[in-house]
Each structure stands twice: as structure tokens, then as C-alpha cells.
Amino acid sequence: MDFSGFFRSLYLLFVFLIISFPVLAITDFLEKAERLNLANDPVWLKLLHYEAGSINGNEITSAVHADSFFLSETGRTNSRSELEATINTLIEADANVGDQSVQCRFPARTLWLDKKLGLYKKRPSFEGCEQYQSWLGSDGIESISIVFATGYLGNPASYYGHTLLKFNSKNSDSLTSLLDTSVNYGAIVPPKENPIVYVFKGIFGGYDAGFSHVEYYFHTHNYGENELRDLWEYELNLPSDAVDFIVAHAWEVLGKEYSYYFFRRNCAYRMAELVELIEGVDIIPETPFFTIPQSLIKKLSSAKIDGRDLVKDITYHPSRQSRLYSRYESLRKHDKKNILEWVNDKSKDKRVNLVDANQIDTLMDYYQYLSISDQIDKLTAEEEYRKLLSRRFELPPQPSKKIERPFSSPDEARDPSRISFGLVSGKNKNDVEIQLRPAYYDRLDADAAHVKNSLLGMADLTLRLNESHVQVHKLDFVNIISANSAVTGLPGDNSDAWMLYAGLVRQNSVCSDCLVMRFEGALGQSVPLSEYIDLTALAGGTLQERKHGIEMLHALFSVSLVANLTPSINLLAESVYRRSVEGDGNHQRNDLIELRYKINSKLDFRFKYSNDNDEELLLSLGSYW
């Protein structure tokens, strides 16, 4: 009997089965994916960052621009083709072929598809992904925190605060956590970009943006030490597989280009997107027009996962300025006097007499604070700091005074938007006033999420209604007052103040047809009169539309006082004087007294007296949302 033909046929059958097995397996996986409708699964759509919209007739389009993020030529607008391409490539590829493999480039997609389809006999370990493993670190990542940096009026992109993710390694403590990986999202802005161009492009999506990663200490130094912004860390209560999934997807989007939008799809939105990969997590603020970081933090603090709080712990990281002010305010009166005398002693003879640890710690914070200002040479400040540190080590062991956490945290702050309804009474007038302030805060309602005694408003609209008509009383495009009171009174403690305004205003309260475009800017100083009262003086100029004989250019002078009388009652008293620098030197004076009573975190009541060629009284009730 001739067995050669039989064995040849058996061999060909064996080869056929080996070749056709992956094809059959791929077909099975694709059919299973179709039955489960994975192409439209919310998690898959989030992994590819698909957003509703229409480009060339497509219903969805990924927010990611980079071609390297897609395996299918139509993947950016077709979730099914991208799903099929991913499954095909994962099945055909060796799981350990190196950093350029699909498993190593897209670990989150791999984990999710394996969970849904059972692609592998055991959970993928990504051992062959050297770059990914190096990024994860030798200790592994145990938990994730969302970090909120409070607002900073020195940069338009930071007016409303900033958010980033921090990956907490398993063996980190309060010191080594500075080496943990952090993930940031921001616009890619050319060096020395014109501020006006920057704002315009930021609003209308003119910049590319992307995720980047760096050790956490970079952000603590940049935000807390240089920009003097407090950091609030919200550690999330996520299971280990959820942590791994978010970290894996963060790796996938690093360096991939998006379009940056200042108001809506900004850092807060993109960070929340990463966390919302986990089913059941809902933290993106619902407001369709803007995503303010504080709104994310407030929603985060009330979010749940599997019936438990999403936030596990809140940690306060005070800025360099907050550390100094906290230590200084905790000192006794004679300690403050000793510090002032010591700083002003040019002979330096009294330095050896420093024996109190709290005084030395305060002085160390003071010279660290001065090292970033232009009030003293940086090398001089650092030298003074080293001398104080040496003196501190010479003393017997004494614990440093703990920096107390503020009374309230950003998640406890009021909502950022406000609408109010009030009654206006004046000479021959009884109007209804409606004010809509989309964002963000004024000098009477700044709290833990905002800059104290300052103002930041945009698109603030005030309407006046009476029996005959509705009038635009005021429309603020941009209204900013930055007033940094020098709490310590020590030399070099920055007390600079400035203001910037652009909007439509009435020249005075008695005219009916005098709405003009106005631009204003001023510089000055802000000083504390007591722990609860701050005084600010500004001088600058006004440029406004010429109307009804009022000149265009004016010199501007203002004095204002903000008093925090109780935790619920705040007072603002202000006088503004404008004098024309052309023509006959026309002048205007506006006086204002406003009292705010905080009913709760959602409501406040205000009484306002103003005198601008006519006395007016306003009683209003405001609601925050």
C-alpha cells in the first residue's frame, strides 16, 4: 500500500488548518464583537475620543488629530472600522514583539477587548513593552489623584484654575510622592505669543493641545513655588483594575494632538474624560458652554462609584506664599515684632540670638518667598535662607508648626455662575434689575477656589426693566481686579494690585442713551488694615467712545476697601474718579457701597448704594449655579 500520498494529503491538511486557524479565530471574534455591538459601546467610543459632530457627513469624529492614534484609514470617523482593525491586528500580532506592537501602543484597548472577547488565555501583562513598563515605574501605580491648582491672574489660561492627574506609586510617602508621575493637558503655544492672539485662538480652537507627563515635583514647583497657587489633591477611591485601565489609556494619548478650547474642552474636561472611562463614573460638569475646573472638583466630591464616595482623601499642598502667611499669622505679637526687627537689622548682629523655631521657620519661608520676587537679589535671599537653615539645625529638636488647612476647600466653594434679581430705586425710577454672571467671582464672594479680595468676570450682563422698555445697563466683556495684600508687612512682601476692564457701560445712571464702549487699565497697591480689612489704591487710564460731549481719554484713580466682617457678611466701599485729559477737563466720580450676606452656598442677598450723578439703591437676591 502506498502511504506517501496519504501522508502528503495529511500534511497539506495540517498546513491548511494552521494557516486558516487565525482567520477562523478572527472571524469568530469579529462576529462576537458585532453581536455585542462593541463598535457603539460607550467605553469604546471614549477610548477613541469620538464626539458628536459632522465632518464630510460623518456622525462622529475623534477629537484626536494624530494619524498614529488610529489603525484604520477611516478610524477617526468610523468606530466599527477602527474596532475591526484593532481586533485583526491584536490577533495577528505576537503579544511580545516590542514597543511598536499594538499591545504596547494601545494597552487600554487591549485590556478592554480582552475582557469583552477573551482574546488571550490570561490577562495581558505587557512584559515585552519596555517603554510602557518604564513609564509605570518599578513600584507600580496604586491609586490616582486629581490635583486642582487654584486660579492665577498672571496668565489668562490659569484664571479659572488648572487640573491634572497624579499617579501615586505603591511605596510613596509625603516626600517621595514628588517623584510620582503626573499627567497634564494644555495648549501648545509658541513662545512670546501675543496675549490678544492667545486669548482669541484659545477661545476658538486655534491651538493644538495634548497630554504630557512629568514628575509631580515639576508642577508643585511651577504652581506652588513660582505662581504661588495652592494645590488640592483629591485621591480617588478606585479598584486596582480601574486604576490600571486609566493609566493604560493615559499612555495611549500621550503626545497625541487635540484642538484646544479655553472654555469647554480644556484641561478639566480632558482629565475628567480619562476618569470617566470607568463605567458608572460621572464627573464632567453638565454646563454645555464651559468647563470650569472648580465645577469639576465640586462634582467630583459628590460622585459615587459602586455606592461609595469616589473621593477617598483630600490633601492640601499650600503655596510658598500660603506657608509664609499661615506661619506668620500664627505667631504671637512679640514674635512678629522680633522678626520685623531682625529683617530690618542691617548689621546682622542679632542673628545669633534667634532661638525660637517658629520664628526661624517663618523667616525661612520669608526668604524662600523673596527668592522669586524682584524685591531682593535671588542669591542674597538664598544665602539668608541657608544661614537660617544652619541656625535651625543648631537648636534642640523642635517640631515645625503645622500649616493648617483653610477653613473650606474648593469642593465646598459655591458654584461659579450667578444670576440675581433686584429692585432699583432712584430719582424718578423704580426698575427691575437682572444680572447674569456666567463666571466667576467678585470681590465679595471669593472663597477657597478664588483669589482673595480680587475679581474675575467675563460676559457679565446687567439688564434694567421698567414698564416701557428693557435696557442693557452694562455688559462686561472682561473685568479683572488683582489685589494681593501684603499680610506680613515685611520688606518685599508683594502688595501690587492691577485692574483691566473692557465692556459696554453707561456714562452715568441718569442718561437713557449713553451706552459706550470702555477700556480701562490701572496699577496700584493693596495693603491690609487688619486681618479682615484690605485697602486698595489704583491709578491708570480710561479710553472710551466719544458720546454726548464726553471726551475719549481720562485719567483714572480709585480707592476701595474690602471688609470680611463675618464668615457670612462682606462689605465693599469704593470711590472712582475719572478726569478728562483733553478739552475742558470734564470729570466724573462714582461712589459705591455694597453689602453681601451669604444665606448659604447657593444664595446670597445684596444691598448696594451708588452715586453717579444720581443716587440709587439696589436690593437683590442672587442664586449660584
XYZ file of C-alpha atoms in Angstrom:
625
model
C 0.000 0.000 0.000
C 1.349 3.423 -0.955
C 1.263 5.621 2.151
C 3.150 8.509 0.568
C 0.012 10.023 -0.970
C -1.879 9.617 2.315
C 0.814 11.355 4.378
C 1.146 14.077 1.759
C -2.599 14.754 1.987
C -2.447 14.687 5.810
C 0.470 17.144 5.754
C -1.379 19.522 3.431
C -4.462 19.330 5.666
C -2.307 20.130 8.711
C -0.750 23.138 6.965
C -4.177 24.330 5.865
C -5.519 24.116 9.398
C -2.533 26.050 10.796
C -2.927 28.785 8.181
C -6.698 29.015 8.411
C -6.993 28.837 12.235
C -6.178 32.537 12.842
C -8.604 33.513 10.084
C -11.333 31.425 11.670
C -10.455 32.874 15.129
C -10.519 36.422 13.826
C -13.879 35.776 12.173
C -15.245 34.404 15.440
C -14.019 37.409 17.404
C -15.402 39.864 14.860
C -18.782 38.110 14.892
C -18.838 38.200 18.693
C -17.924 41.893 18.656
C -20.791 42.524 16.236
C -23.256 40.606 18.435
C -22.173 42.657 21.458
C -22.317 45.886 19.387
C -18.878 46.848 20.701
C -18.417 49.438 17.959
C -21.064 51.562 19.695
C -20.163 50.645 23.252
C -19.716 53.839 25.349
C -16.311 52.696 26.605
C -15.018 52.041 23.081
C -16.247 55.454 21.943
C -14.465 57.039 24.925
C -11.239 55.131 24.211
C -11.191 56.651 20.722
C -12.462 60.066 21.952
C -15.321 60.150 19.490
C -17.501 63.236 19.719
C -20.809 64.057 18.115
C -20.406 66.190 15.032
C -20.371 66.121 11.277
C -17.284 66.097 9.084
C -17.911 65.067 5.477
C -21.249 63.580 6.542
C -19.874 61.544 9.454
C -21.943 61.472 12.651
C -18.923 61.095 14.932
C -15.357 62.328 14.759
C -12.498 61.678 17.151
C -11.132 64.695 18.977
C -7.648 63.265 18.390
C -5.957 64.525 15.213
C -2.883 62.282 15.147
C -2.919 59.573 12.451
C -0.801 57.328 14.679
C -3.757 57.027 17.068
C -5.755 55.020 14.505
C -5.162 51.615 12.919
C -7.786 52.060 10.195
C -7.592 54.686 7.465
C -11.166 55.700 8.325
C -10.751 55.174 12.061
C -11.107 58.823 13.003
C -14.720 58.900 11.814
C -15.699 55.199 11.809
C -15.763 53.373 15.128
C -16.553 49.990 13.518
C -13.649 50.054 11.075
C -11.281 51.026 13.920
C -12.637 48.205 16.099
C -12.184 45.629 13.342
C -8.678 46.862 12.543
C -7.714 46.671 16.225
C -9.061 43.124 16.641
C -7.361 41.958 13.432
C -4.015 43.434 14.437
C -4.170 42.116 18.007
C -4.930 38.544 16.875
C -2.336 38.513 14.113
C 0.443 40.093 16.199
C 2.703 38.468 18.738
C 1.963 39.898 22.199
C 5.672 40.327 22.943
C 7.064 41.818 19.764
C 8.217 45.058 21.406
C 7.315 48.671 21.921
C 5.869 49.214 18.449
C 3.336 46.398 18.742
C -0.351 47.247 19.034
C -0.447 45.801 22.551
C 2.325 48.131 23.687
C 0.978 51.187 21.882
C -2.624 50.656 22.981
C -2.660 48.771 26.302
C -6.105 50.087 27.305
C -7.710 48.898 24.063
C -6.001 45.550 24.584
C -7.288 45.191 28.150
C -10.839 46.137 27.226
C -11.108 43.936 24.148
C -9.601 41.009 26.039
C -12.209 41.498 28.781
C -15.053 41.611 26.252
C -13.887 38.946 23.793
C -11.429 36.743 25.681
C -8.578 37.284 23.231
C -5.941 35.711 25.465
C -5.761 32.760 27.854
C -4.615 35.046 30.674
C -4.744 38.768 31.342
C -2.185 40.695 29.236
C 0.913 41.585 31.259
C 2.721 43.806 28.699
C 6.066 42.405 29.844
C 7.581 43.000 26.420
C 6.641 46.697 26.428
C 9.828 48.234 27.797
C 8.839 51.891 27.349
C 5.416 51.351 28.907
C 6.888 49.396 31.832
C 9.492 52.106 32.387
C 6.725 54.718 32.464
C 4.764 52.696 35.035
C 7.812 52.598 37.322
C 9.286 49.749 39.310
C 6.928 50.242 42.271
C 3.743 50.209 40.194
C 0.817 52.619 40.487
C -1.542 52.122 43.413
C -4.024 54.990 43.072
C -4.886 58.113 41.066
C -5.432 61.680 42.276
C -6.975 64.667 40.532
C -4.993 67.768 41.512
C -6.565 71.227 41.407
C -4.352 74.327 41.266
C -6.196 77.459 42.349
C -6.572 80.417 39.997
C -3.685 82.609 38.911
C -4.393 86.074 37.496
C -0.961 86.393 35.902
C -1.914 84.168 32.950
C -5.294 84.107 31.130
C -5.089 80.324 30.716
C -4.946 79.952 34.515
C -7.647 82.418 35.578
C -10.052 79.630 36.469
C -7.549 77.218 37.976
C -5.999 74.110 36.494
C -6.375 70.351 36.892
C -4.008 67.448 36.309
C -3.697 63.772 37.203
C -1.199 62.297 39.638
C -0.331 58.597 39.606
C 0.513 57.523 43.152
C 3.137 54.778 43.350
C 2.672 51.979 45.862
C 5.577 52.814 48.154
C 5.488 56.618 48.012
C 5.194 58.858 51.069
C 4.842 62.617 51.576
C 8.379 63.178 50.259
C 8.843 60.548 47.566
C 5.391 61.323 46.123
C 7.027 64.327 44.442
C 8.655 61.794 42.112
C 5.313 60.256 41.133
C 4.228 60.674 37.525
C 1.741 63.431 36.720
C -0.237 63.855 33.500
C -1.043 67.335 32.246
C -3.138 68.671 29.361
C -2.561 72.055 27.770
C -2.355 74.116 24.615
C 0.829 74.128 22.541
C 1.555 77.862 22.427
C 4.507 79.465 20.584
C 6.996 81.337 22.785
C 6.159 85.006 23.450
C 2.712 84.721 21.864
C 0.771 87.986 21.726
C -1.765 87.946 24.639
C -4.656 89.114 22.446
C -3.886 86.458 19.821
C -3.529 83.918 22.624
C -6.995 84.655 24.043
C -8.638 84.678 20.588
C -7.079 81.391 19.485
C -7.719 79.802 22.874
C -11.422 80.588 22.671
C -11.945 79.461 19.063
C -9.724 76.367 18.931
C -6.744 77.892 17.168
C -4.146 75.876 19.079
C -3.242 72.216 19.104
C -3.143 70.677 22.560
C -2.071 67.409 24.088
C -1.246 65.324 27.125
C 2.237 65.336 28.595
C 3.836 63.697 31.610
C 6.466 64.770 34.088
C 7.393 64.116 37.709
C 4.929 65.739 40.096
C 7.554 67.977 41.708
C 7.712 69.986 38.460
C 4.115 71.107 38.978
C 4.489 71.734 42.708
C 7.468 73.946 41.904
C 5.809 75.759 38.999
C 2.391 76.283 40.568
C 3.126 76.349 44.280
C 6.558 77.986 44.359
C 6.650 80.260 41.303
C 2.999 81.175 40.719
C 2.050 80.975 44.431
C -1.005 78.780 43.806
C -2.341 76.345 46.373
C -2.702 72.727 45.243
C -5.550 70.472 46.375
C -5.141 66.745 45.795
C -8.247 64.549 45.541
C -7.270 60.875 45.773
C -9.797 58.626 44.035
C -11.299 55.508 45.553
C -10.887 53.246 42.509
C -10.307 49.463 42.364
C -6.912 48.326 41.081
C -8.219 47.223 37.660
C -9.806 50.649 37.130
C -6.522 52.329 38.077
C -4.654 50.133 35.586
C -7.185 50.925 32.857
C -6.972 54.714 33.283
C -3.170 54.618 33.440
C -3.066 52.446 30.302
C -5.249 54.889 28.376
C -3.197 57.865 29.569
C -0.209 56.152 27.946
C -2.173 55.823 24.684
C -2.967 59.540 24.393
C 0.409 60.968 25.443
C 1.659 63.323 22.731
C -1.455 62.976 20.563
C -2.810 66.265 19.184
C -6.237 67.691 20.022
C -7.795 71.097 19.392
C -7.704 73.281 22.492
C -10.752 75.227 23.603
C -10.316 77.564 26.566
C -13.898 77.407 27.838
C -15.195 73.878 27.223
C -12.770 71.189 26.052
C -9.934 72.299 28.299
C -7.750 70.666 30.948
C -10.649 69.954 33.323
C -12.720 68.339 30.562
C -9.917 66.125 29.263
C -8.842 64.981 32.748
C -12.435 64.099 33.582
C -12.667 62.152 30.296
C -9.820 59.885 31.391
C -11.505 59.094 34.702
C -14.929 58.638 33.079
C -13.539 55.634 31.199
C -14.648 53.715 34.273
C -18.289 52.699 33.958
C -20.553 54.409 36.457
C -18.291 57.447 36.959
C -19.952 60.758 36.041
C -17.864 63.868 36.801
C -17.842 66.072 33.663
C -19.852 69.218 34.514
C -23.092 69.335 32.565
C -22.879 73.008 31.525
C -22.615 72.905 27.696
C -20.688 76.144 27.209
C -17.745 75.938 29.617
C -15.951 73.517 31.915
C -14.560 75.385 34.896
C -12.054 73.343 36.934
C -13.818 74.244 40.176
C -17.079 72.825 38.760
C -15.272 69.560 38.065
C -13.953 69.464 41.639
C -17.400 70.119 43.088
C -18.990 67.356 41.021
C -16.081 65.054 41.792
C -16.591 65.494 45.544
C -20.199 64.270 45.343
C -19.615 61.482 42.792
C -20.111 57.813 43.654
C -18.750 54.538 42.354
C -20.449 51.278 43.259
C -22.319 53.042 46.042
C -19.261 54.570 47.739
C -17.670 58.017 47.553
C -15.370 58.426 44.567
C -13.040 60.698 46.553
C -11.045 58.786 49.142
C -8.943 61.576 50.638
C -8.238 65.316 50.216
C -4.733 66.705 50.790
C -3.846 70.386 50.916
C -0.483 71.495 49.492
C -0.003 75.172 50.440
C 1.883 77.501 48.137
C 5.047 79.239 49.200
C 3.020 82.376 49.946
C 0.361 80.461 51.889
C 3.039 78.790 54.023
C 4.561 82.155 54.864
C 1.228 83.807 55.656
C -0.018 80.853 57.699
C 3.120 80.723 59.836
C 3.238 84.493 60.256
C -0.410 84.815 61.287
C 0.046 82.065 63.891
C 2.853 83.965 65.622
C 2.362 85.950 68.782
C 2.596 89.725 68.603
C 6.097 89.952 70.100
C 7.326 87.206 67.697
C 6.155 89.297 64.721
C 7.918 92.307 66.196
C 11.148 90.329 66.632
C 11.010 89.138 63.019
C 10.479 92.656 61.686
C 13.400 93.974 63.762
C 15.590 91.081 62.668
C 14.844 91.632 58.958
C 15.484 95.377 59.225
C 18.710 94.964 61.202
C 21.361 95.729 58.584
C 24.216 94.956 60.946
C 23.066 91.342 61.311
C 24.408 91.324 64.890
C 21.196 89.880 66.295
C 21.209 86.783 64.108
C 22.877 84.618 66.735
C 20.048 85.427 69.164
C 17.454 83.506 67.165
C 16.365 80.714 69.495
C 12.688 80.235 68.597
C 11.982 77.567 65.985
C 8.717 79.180 64.846
C 10.461 82.494 64.194
C 13.226 80.768 62.214
C 10.738 78.689 60.211
C 8.783 81.852 59.353
C 11.948 83.653 58.274
C 12.975 80.676 56.129
C 9.599 80.810 54.384
C 10.001 84.556 54.013
C 13.351 84.323 52.214
C 12.099 81.496 50.020
C 9.174 83.737 49.106
C 11.528 86.649 48.356
C 13.705 84.472 46.128
C 11.034 84.536 43.384
C 10.309 88.257 43.635
C 12.254 91.197 42.246
C 12.435 92.857 45.658
C 15.768 91.279 46.564
C 18.624 89.598 44.748
C 17.878 85.889 44.441
C 21.371 84.878 45.551
C 21.062 87.087 48.631
C 17.717 85.515 49.546
C 19.125 82.004 49.110
C 22.172 82.865 51.225
C 19.948 84.177 54.039
C 17.849 81.007 53.809
C 20.919 78.771 54.162
C 22.108 80.714 57.224
C 18.704 80.318 58.840
C 18.613 76.631 58.000
C 22.037 76.184 59.605
C 20.821 78.022 62.711
C 17.711 75.805 62.807
C 19.871 72.682 62.956
C 21.862 74.141 65.861
C 18.749 74.351 68.045
C 17.429 71.454 70.124
C 14.830 69.379 68.243
C 11.610 71.371 67.928
C 8.751 70.377 65.646
C 7.743 72.814 62.944
C 4.308 74.317 63.343
C 1.863 72.516 61.092
C 0.381 74.522 58.231
C -3.323 74.485 58.896
C -5.699 73.621 56.096
C -8.013 76.519 55.153
C -11.487 76.629 56.640
C -13.021 75.433 53.385
C -11.720 73.548 50.346
C -12.510 74.180 46.646
C -15.101 71.408 46.557
C -17.006 73.238 49.307
C -16.945 76.549 47.437
C -20.053 77.986 45.843
C -20.888 77.303 42.204
C -19.141 79.581 39.677
C -22.132 81.146 37.890
C -24.619 83.603 39.395
C -27.948 85.136 38.433
C -29.654 87.817 40.507
C -32.973 89.668 40.540
C -33.296 93.020 42.255
C -35.272 96.221 42.693
C -33.619 99.571 41.866
C -34.850 102.797 43.365
C -33.604 106.229 42.330
C -34.714 109.676 41.265
C -37.822 109.188 39.155
C -37.084 105.491 38.665
C -38.187 102.148 40.013
C -36.666 99.430 37.864
C -36.170 95.712 37.994
C -32.546 94.637 37.554
C -31.439 91.238 36.264
C -27.759 90.353 36.345
C -26.268 87.246 34.741
C -22.665 86.431 35.587
C -21.607 83.218 33.820
C -18.286 83.207 35.709
C -16.582 83.661 38.050
C -16.310 85.741 41.245
C -16.321 89.284 42.561
C -14.602 90.936 45.499
C -17.373 89.956 47.918
C -17.850 86.284 47.142
C -14.309 84.974 46.576
C -13.758 81.813 48.625
C -11.423 78.813 48.749
C -11.340 78.355 44.970
C -10.619 82.010 44.166
C -8.084 84.767 44.688
C -8.911 86.670 47.875
C -10.168 90.294 47.514
C -9.942 90.070 43.729
C -12.426 89.999 40.871
C -12.674 87.931 37.700
C -15.677 88.310 35.438
C -16.395 87.653 31.781
C -19.594 88.216 29.787
C -21.296 89.740 32.836
C -24.652 91.186 31.662
C -26.911 93.597 33.587
C -30.403 94.459 32.320
C -32.807 97.112 33.611
C -36.575 96.646 33.121
C -39.438 99.061 33.677
C -42.943 99.478 32.340
C -41.851 100.901 28.995
C -38.664 99.123 27.961
C -35.750 96.794 28.618
C -32.261 98.270 28.560
C -28.746 96.883 28.648
C -27.360 98.648 31.672
C -23.899 97.091 31.479
C -22.031 94.331 29.643
C -18.577 93.414 30.923
C -16.510 91.538 28.374
C -13.530 91.284 30.732
C -13.344 92.634 34.274
C -10.296 91.763 36.374
C -9.000 93.193 39.633
C -5.965 91.562 41.212
C -5.239 92.777 44.746
C -2.532 90.950 46.681
C -2.422 92.314 50.217
C 0.968 92.077 51.931
C -0.104 90.179 55.036
C 3.252 90.267 56.806
C 4.203 93.882 56.172
C 7.794 92.692 55.806
C 10.044 94.307 53.178
C 9.469 92.765 49.780
C 6.125 91.154 50.580
C 4.356 91.848 47.298
C 1.416 94.239 47.608
C 0.988 95.001 43.915
C -2.511 95.494 42.529
C -3.823 95.972 38.997
C -7.075 96.087 37.069
C -8.189 95.542 33.478
C -11.628 96.245 32.058
C -13.335 96.085 28.651
C -17.075 96.412 28.163
C -20.187 98.451 27.481
C -21.212 100.853 30.247
C -23.492 103.825 30.778
C -21.702 107.123 31.197
C -23.883 107.772 34.230
C -27.063 106.462 35.780
C -29.394 109.274 34.650
C -28.868 109.138 30.892
C -31.043 106.910 28.720
C -28.939 106.791 25.553
C -25.318 106.799 26.646
C -24.071 103.217 26.398
C -20.412 103.425 25.387
C -17.518 101.059 24.810
C -14.897 101.485 27.521
C -11.382 100.137 28.121
C -9.560 100.692 31.398
C -6.288 99.692 32.988
C -4.612 100.678 36.240
C -1.800 99.743 38.635
C -1.521 100.273 42.357
C -1.037 98.814 45.804
C -3.133 96.782 48.239
C -2.440 96.756 51.968
C -4.166 95.073 54.911
C -5.580 97.414 57.538
C -6.326 94.415 59.740
C -6.739 90.665 59.397
C -10.188 91.202 57.871
C -9.914 94.567 56.057
C -7.917 95.370 52.910
C -7.384 98.733 51.222
C -6.514 99.054 47.510
C -5.494 102.178 45.583
C -5.149 102.238 41.781
C -4.140 104.806 39.167
C -4.433 104.398 35.403
C -6.404 105.488 32.386
C -9.708 105.150 30.545
C -10.324 105.036 26.795
C -13.961 105.193 25.769
C -16.224 106.017 22.879
C -16.847 109.746 22.420
C -20.507 110.488 23.076
C -22.652 113.405 24.368
C -19.631 115.666 24.738
C -17.656 113.269 26.956
C -14.013 113.020 25.883
C -12.266 109.786 24.963
C -9.216 109.852 27.263
C -9.400 110.070 31.053
C -7.036 109.667 33.960
C -8.381 107.119 36.446
C -7.982 106.997 40.228
C -9.740 104.621 42.582
C -9.704 103.692 46.253
C -11.547 100.647 47.568
C -11.947 98.843 50.859
C -12.993 95.215 51.270
C -14.029 94.068 54.744
C -14.841 90.481 55.681
C -16.963 91.339 58.709
C -18.081 87.778 59.458
C -17.905 84.474 57.521
C -21.282 85.435 56.019
C -21.126 89.239 55.742
C -18.797 91.149 53.397
C -18.555 94.840 52.607
C -17.132 96.763 49.632
C -16.709 100.554 49.657
C -15.248 102.167 46.541
C -14.735 105.614 45.038
C -13.618 106.013 41.407
C -12.588 109.351 39.898
C -12.103 109.940 36.156
C -10.792 113.229 34.773
C -10.519 114.039 31.082
C -7.031 114.731 29.773
C -8.384 116.645 26.761
C -10.714 119.562 26.237
C -12.109 121.278 29.346
C -11.112 118.508 31.724
C -14.554 117.045 32.405
C -14.608 114.769 35.413
C -16.764 112.007 36.829
C -16.954 110.455 40.276
C -18.602 107.155 41.127
C -19.162 106.111 44.738
C -20.284 102.647 45.740
C -21.123 100.784 48.937
C -22.175 97.141 48.604
C -23.025 94.712 51.384
C -23.330 90.973 50.795
C -24.992 88.496 53.126
C -24.343 84.827 52.382
C -27.541 82.880 53.047
C -25.991 79.534 52.073
C -23.684 78.176 49.345
C -26.452 78.667 46.760
C -27.995 82.012 47.739
C -26.935 85.498 48.779
C -28.623 88.820 49.457
C -27.071 92.160 48.485
C -27.694 95.797 49.313
C -25.974 98.384 47.101
C -25.818 102.158 47.271
C -24.289 104.024 44.314
C -23.934 107.680 43.411
C -23.176 108.519 39.795
C -24.946 111.843 39.123
C -27.906 110.181 40.812
C -28.305 108.163 43.967
C -29.515 104.597 43.557
C -30.428 101.839 45.980
C -30.476 98.194 44.917
C -31.822 95.195 46.834
C -31.153 91.867 45.113
C -31.290 88.133 45.650
C -28.665 86.046 43.874
C -28.542 82.353 43.082
C -25.352 80.415 42.260
C -25.362 77.585 39.744
